[in-house]
mmCIF file of C-alpha atoms in Angstrom:
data_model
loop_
_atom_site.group_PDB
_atom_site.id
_atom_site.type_symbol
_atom_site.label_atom_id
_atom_site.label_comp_id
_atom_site.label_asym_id
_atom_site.label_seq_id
_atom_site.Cartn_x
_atom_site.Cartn_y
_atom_site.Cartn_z
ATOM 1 C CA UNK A 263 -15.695 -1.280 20.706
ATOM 2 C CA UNK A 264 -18.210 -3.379 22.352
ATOM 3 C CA UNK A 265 -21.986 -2.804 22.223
ATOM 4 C CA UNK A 266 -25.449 -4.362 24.042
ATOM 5 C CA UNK A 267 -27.060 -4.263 20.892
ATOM 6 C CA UNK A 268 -27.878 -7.899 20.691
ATOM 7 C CA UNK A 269 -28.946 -7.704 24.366
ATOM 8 C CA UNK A 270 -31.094 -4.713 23.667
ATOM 9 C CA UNK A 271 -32.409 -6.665 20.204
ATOM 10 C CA UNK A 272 -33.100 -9.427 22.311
ATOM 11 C CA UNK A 273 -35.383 -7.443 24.904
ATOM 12 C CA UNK A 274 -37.365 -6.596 22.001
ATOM 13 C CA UNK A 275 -37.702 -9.922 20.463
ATOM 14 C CA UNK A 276 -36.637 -8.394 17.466
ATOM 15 C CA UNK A 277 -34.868 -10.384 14.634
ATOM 16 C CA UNK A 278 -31.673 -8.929 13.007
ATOM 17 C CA UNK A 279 -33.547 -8.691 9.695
ATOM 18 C CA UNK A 280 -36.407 -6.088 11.804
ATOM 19 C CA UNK A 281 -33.869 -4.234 13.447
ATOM 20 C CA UNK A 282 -31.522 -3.627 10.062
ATOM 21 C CA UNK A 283 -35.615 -2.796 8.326
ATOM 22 C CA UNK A 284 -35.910 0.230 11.420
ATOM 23 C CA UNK A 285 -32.008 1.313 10.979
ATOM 24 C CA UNK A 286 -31.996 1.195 7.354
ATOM 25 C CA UNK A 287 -29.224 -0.598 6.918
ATOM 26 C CA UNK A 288 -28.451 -4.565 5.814
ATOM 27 C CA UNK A 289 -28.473 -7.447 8.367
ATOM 28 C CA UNK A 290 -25.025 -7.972 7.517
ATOM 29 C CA UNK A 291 -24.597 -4.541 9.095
ATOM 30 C CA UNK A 292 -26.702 -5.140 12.225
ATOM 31 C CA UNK A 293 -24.966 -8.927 12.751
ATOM 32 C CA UNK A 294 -20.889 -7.115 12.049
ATOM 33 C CA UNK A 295 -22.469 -4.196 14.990
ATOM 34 C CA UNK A 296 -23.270 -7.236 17.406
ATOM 35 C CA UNK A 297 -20.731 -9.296 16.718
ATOM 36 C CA UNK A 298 -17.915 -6.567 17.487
ATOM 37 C CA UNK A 299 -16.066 -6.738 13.522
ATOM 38 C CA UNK A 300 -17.585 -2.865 13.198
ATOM 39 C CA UNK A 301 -17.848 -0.182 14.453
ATOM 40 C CA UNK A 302 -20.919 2.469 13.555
ATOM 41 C CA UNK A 303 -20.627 5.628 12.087
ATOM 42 C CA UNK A 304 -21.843 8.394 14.435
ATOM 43 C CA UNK A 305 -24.685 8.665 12.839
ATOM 44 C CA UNK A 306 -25.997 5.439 12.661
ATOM 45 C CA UNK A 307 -25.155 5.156 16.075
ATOM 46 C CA UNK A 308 -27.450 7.983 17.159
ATOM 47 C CA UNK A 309 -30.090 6.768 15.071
ATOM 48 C CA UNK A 310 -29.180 3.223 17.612
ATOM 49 C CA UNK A 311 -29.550 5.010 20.763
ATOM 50 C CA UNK A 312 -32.369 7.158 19.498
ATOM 51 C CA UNK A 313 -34.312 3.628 18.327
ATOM 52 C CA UNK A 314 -33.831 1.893 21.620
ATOM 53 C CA UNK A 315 -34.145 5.314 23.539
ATOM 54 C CA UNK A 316 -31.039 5.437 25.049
ATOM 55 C CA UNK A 317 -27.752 7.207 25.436
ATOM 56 C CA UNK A 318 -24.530 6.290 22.832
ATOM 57 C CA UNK A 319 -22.471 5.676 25.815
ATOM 58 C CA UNK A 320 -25.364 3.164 27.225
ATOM 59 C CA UNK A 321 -25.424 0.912 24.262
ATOM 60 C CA UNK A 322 -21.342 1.947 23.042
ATOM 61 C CA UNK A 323 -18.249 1.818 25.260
ATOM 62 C CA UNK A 324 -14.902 1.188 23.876
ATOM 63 C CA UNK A 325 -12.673 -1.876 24.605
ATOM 64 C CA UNK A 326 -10.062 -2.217 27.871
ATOM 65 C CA UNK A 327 -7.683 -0.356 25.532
ATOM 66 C CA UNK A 328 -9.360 3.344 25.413
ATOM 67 C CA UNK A 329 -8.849 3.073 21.458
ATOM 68 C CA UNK A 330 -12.348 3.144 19.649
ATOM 69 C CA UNK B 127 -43.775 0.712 -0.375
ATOM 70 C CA UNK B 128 -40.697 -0.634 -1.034
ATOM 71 C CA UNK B 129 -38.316 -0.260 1.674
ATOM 72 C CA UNK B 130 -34.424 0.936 2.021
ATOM 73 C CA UNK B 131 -33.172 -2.737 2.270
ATOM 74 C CA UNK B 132 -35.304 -4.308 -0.569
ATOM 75 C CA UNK B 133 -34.659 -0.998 -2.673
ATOM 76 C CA UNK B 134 -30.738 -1.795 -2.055
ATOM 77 C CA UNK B 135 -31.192 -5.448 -2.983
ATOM 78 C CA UNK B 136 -32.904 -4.734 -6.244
ATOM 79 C CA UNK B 137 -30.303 -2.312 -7.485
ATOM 80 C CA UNK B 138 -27.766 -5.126 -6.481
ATOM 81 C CA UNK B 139 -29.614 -7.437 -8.633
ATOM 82 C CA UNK B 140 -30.073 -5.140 -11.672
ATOM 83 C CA UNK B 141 -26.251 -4.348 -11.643
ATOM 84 C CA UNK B 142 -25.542 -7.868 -11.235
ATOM 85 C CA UNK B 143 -27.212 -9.133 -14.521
ATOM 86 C CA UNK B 144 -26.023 -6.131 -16.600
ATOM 87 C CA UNK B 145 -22.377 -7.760 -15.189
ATOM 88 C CA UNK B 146 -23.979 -11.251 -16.449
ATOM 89 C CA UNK B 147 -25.057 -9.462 -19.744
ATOM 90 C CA UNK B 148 -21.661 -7.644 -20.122
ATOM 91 C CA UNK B 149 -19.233 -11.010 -19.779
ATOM 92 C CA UNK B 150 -21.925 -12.685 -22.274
ATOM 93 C CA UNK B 151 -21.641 -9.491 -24.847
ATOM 94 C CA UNK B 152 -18.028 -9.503 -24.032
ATOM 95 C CA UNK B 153 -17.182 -13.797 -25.270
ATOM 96 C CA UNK B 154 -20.209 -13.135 -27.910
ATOM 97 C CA UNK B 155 -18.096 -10.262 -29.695
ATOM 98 C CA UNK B 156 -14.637 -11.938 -29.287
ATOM 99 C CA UNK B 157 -16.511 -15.030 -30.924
ATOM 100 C CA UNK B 158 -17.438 -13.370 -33.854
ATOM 101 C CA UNK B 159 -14.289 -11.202 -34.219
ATOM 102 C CA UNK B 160 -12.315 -14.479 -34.545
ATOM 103 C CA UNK B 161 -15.032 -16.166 -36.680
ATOM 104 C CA UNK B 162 -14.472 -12.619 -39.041
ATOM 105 C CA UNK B 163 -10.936 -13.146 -39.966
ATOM 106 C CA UNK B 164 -7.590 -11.800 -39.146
ATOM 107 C CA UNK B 165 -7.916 -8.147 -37.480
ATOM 108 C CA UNK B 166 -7.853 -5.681 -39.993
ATOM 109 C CA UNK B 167 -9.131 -2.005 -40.283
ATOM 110 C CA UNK B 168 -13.090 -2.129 -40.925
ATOM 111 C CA UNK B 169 -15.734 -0.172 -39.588
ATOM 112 C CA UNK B 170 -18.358 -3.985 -39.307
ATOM 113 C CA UNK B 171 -15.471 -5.377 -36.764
ATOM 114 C CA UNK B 172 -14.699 -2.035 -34.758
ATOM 115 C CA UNK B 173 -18.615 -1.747 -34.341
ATOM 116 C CA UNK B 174 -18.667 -5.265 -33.305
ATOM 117 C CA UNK B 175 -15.519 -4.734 -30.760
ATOM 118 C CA UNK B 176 -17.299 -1.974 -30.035
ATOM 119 C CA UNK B 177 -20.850 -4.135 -28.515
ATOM 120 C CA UNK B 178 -20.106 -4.660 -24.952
ATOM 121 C CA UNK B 179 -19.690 -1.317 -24.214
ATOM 122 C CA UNK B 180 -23.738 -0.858 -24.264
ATOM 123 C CA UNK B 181 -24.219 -3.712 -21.580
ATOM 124 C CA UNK B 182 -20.975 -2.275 -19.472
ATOM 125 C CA UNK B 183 -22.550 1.323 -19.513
ATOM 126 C CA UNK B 184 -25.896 -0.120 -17.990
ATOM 127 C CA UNK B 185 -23.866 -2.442 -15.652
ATOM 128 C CA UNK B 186 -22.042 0.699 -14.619
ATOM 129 C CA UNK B 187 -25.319 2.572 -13.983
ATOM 130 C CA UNK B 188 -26.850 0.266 -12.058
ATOM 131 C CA UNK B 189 -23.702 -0.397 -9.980
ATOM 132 C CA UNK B 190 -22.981 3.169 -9.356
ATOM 133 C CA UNK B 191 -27.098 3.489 -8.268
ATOM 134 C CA UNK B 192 -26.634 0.406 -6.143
ATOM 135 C CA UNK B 193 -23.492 2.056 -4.155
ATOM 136 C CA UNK B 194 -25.112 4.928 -3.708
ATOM 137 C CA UNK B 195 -27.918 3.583 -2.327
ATOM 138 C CA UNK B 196 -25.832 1.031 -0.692
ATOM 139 C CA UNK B 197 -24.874 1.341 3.376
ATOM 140 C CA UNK B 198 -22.576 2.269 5.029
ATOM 141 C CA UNK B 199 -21.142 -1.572 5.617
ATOM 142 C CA UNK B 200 -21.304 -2.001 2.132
ATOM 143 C CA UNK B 201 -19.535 1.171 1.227
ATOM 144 C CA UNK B 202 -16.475 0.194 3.097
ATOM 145 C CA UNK B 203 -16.650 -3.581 1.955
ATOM 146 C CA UNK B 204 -16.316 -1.990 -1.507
ATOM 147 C CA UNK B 205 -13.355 0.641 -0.335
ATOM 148 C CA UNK B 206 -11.688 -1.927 0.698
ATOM 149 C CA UNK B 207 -12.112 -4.333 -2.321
ATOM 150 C CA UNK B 208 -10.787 -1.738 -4.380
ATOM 151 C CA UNK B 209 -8.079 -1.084 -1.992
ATOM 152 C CA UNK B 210 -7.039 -4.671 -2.799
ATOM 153 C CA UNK B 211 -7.637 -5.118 -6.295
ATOM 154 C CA UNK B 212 -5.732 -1.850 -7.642
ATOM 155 C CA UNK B 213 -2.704 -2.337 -6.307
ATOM 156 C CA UNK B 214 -2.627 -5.821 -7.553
ATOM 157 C CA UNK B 215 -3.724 -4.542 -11.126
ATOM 158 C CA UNK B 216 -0.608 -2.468 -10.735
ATOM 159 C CA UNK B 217 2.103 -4.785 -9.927
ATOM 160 C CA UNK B 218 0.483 -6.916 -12.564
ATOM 161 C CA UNK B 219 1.154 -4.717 -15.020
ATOM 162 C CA UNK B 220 4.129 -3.337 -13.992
ATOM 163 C CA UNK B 221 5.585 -7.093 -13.589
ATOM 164 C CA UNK B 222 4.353 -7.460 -17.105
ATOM 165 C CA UNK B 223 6.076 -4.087 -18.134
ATOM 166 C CA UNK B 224 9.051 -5.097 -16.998
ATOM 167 C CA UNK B 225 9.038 -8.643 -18.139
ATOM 168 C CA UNK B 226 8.215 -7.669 -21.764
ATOM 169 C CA UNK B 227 11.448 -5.459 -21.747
ATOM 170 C CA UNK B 228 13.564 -8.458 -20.124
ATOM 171 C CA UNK B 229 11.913 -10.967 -23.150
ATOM 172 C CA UNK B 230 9.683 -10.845 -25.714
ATOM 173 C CA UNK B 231 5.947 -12.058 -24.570
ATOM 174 C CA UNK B 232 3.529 -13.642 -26.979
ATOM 175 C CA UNK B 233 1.239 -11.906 -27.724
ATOM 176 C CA UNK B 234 -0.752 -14.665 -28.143
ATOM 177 C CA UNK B 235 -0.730 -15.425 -24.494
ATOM 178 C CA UNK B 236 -0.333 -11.713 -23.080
ATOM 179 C CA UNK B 237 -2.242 -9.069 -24.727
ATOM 180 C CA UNK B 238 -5.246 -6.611 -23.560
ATOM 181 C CA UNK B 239 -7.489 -9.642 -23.697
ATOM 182 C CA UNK B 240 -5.237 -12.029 -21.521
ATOM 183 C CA UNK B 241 -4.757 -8.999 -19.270
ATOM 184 C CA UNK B 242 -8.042 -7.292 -18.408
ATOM 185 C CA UNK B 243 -9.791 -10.345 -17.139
ATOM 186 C CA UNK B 244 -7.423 -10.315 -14.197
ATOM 187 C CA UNK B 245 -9.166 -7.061 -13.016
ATOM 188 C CA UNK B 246 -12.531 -7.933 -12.547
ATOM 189 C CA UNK B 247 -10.742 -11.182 -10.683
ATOM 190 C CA UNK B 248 -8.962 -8.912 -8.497
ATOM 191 C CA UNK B 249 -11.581 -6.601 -7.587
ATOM 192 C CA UNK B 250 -14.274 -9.945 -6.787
ATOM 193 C CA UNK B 251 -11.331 -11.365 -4.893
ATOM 194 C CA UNK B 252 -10.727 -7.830 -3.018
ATOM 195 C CA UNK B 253 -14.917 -8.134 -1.867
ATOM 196 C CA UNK B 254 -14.819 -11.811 -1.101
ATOM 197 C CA UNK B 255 -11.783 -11.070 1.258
ATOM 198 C CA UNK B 256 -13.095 -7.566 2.988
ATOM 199 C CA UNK B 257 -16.965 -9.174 3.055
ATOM 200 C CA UNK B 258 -15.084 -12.065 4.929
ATOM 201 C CA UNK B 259 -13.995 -9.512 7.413
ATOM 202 C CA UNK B 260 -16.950 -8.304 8.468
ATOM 203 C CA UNK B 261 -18.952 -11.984 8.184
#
């Protein structure tokens, strides 16, 4: 699945360490989200689009395949 | 206030020096059991044997409070880890079953104590490979 959560990150000027501190979850999680080597949970993805105010499909879209 | 990542990092921490504390317990007792003599039935050995159980019980606690407190990343690193490393335990002892009925094995070289080490290996092996993964 690919994401624009570094892009969005970036926008922000937020580090990987503050975004993993306002998801609750490691920077090991936030760095295997942007790099592509996995995939969310549903809800930590909400809790994504929620933080950045946008829709799942906005930030989430799965690869050239159709498998997530 | 301490926060969900820092929280997460000091239950790491605690479970990994109850580990340190457990291996330590664990070489100190097998020390002094072969400083005591041959084995033999006494209640002063048993108790001794008996030692690193205290420091695995808190290294248990702490691990189980770190996993549960632990992402969801983290989670599947350890699912995976374990998904490696208990498989492996069986084969190694089933290789080992099956070896001891085609010869006799030392005992010497292959008992509980030459065995159980290989666990821990596997299951630190299964993390380093699955926390590779997702590097």
């Amino acid at each position: 699945m690919r994401n624009q959560l570094r892009i969005l990150r970036a926008q922000r000027e937020w580090s990987q360490a503050e975004l993993s501190e306002r998801l609750g979850v490691s920077r090991q999680t936030v760095n295997a989200i942007e790099t592509g080597r996995y995939d969310p949970s549903l809800p930590l993805a909400f809790h994504i689009a929620k933080l950045f105010e946008k829709k799942i499909e906005e930030i989430f879209e799965p690869d050239g395949s159709g498998n997530a | 206030m301490m926060t969900e990542t820092a929280n997460r990092s000091s239950r790491g921490t605690e479970a990994f020096v109850w580990g340190i504390v457990w291996v330590i317990s664990y070489f100190g007792a097998r020390m002094a059991l072969e400083q005591m003599g041959e084995p033999q039935p006494d209640l002063g050995r048993i108790l001794v044997a008996l030692v690193p159980l205290l420091p695995f019980v808190a290294f248990l606690w702490k691990f189980i409070s770190f996993m549960r407190a632990a992402d969801e990343l983290e989670r599947r690193i350890q699912l995976e880890a374990l998904a490696i490393a208990f498989p492996l335990a069986m084969v190694l002892l089933m290789v080992l079953a099956l070896v001891q009925l085609a010869t006799p094995l030392n005992p010497n070289d292959w008992s509980y104590r030459h065995v159980w080490p290989f666990l821990p290996i596997f299951w630190l092996g299964g993390q380093a490979i699955a926390r590779r993964r997702y590097q």
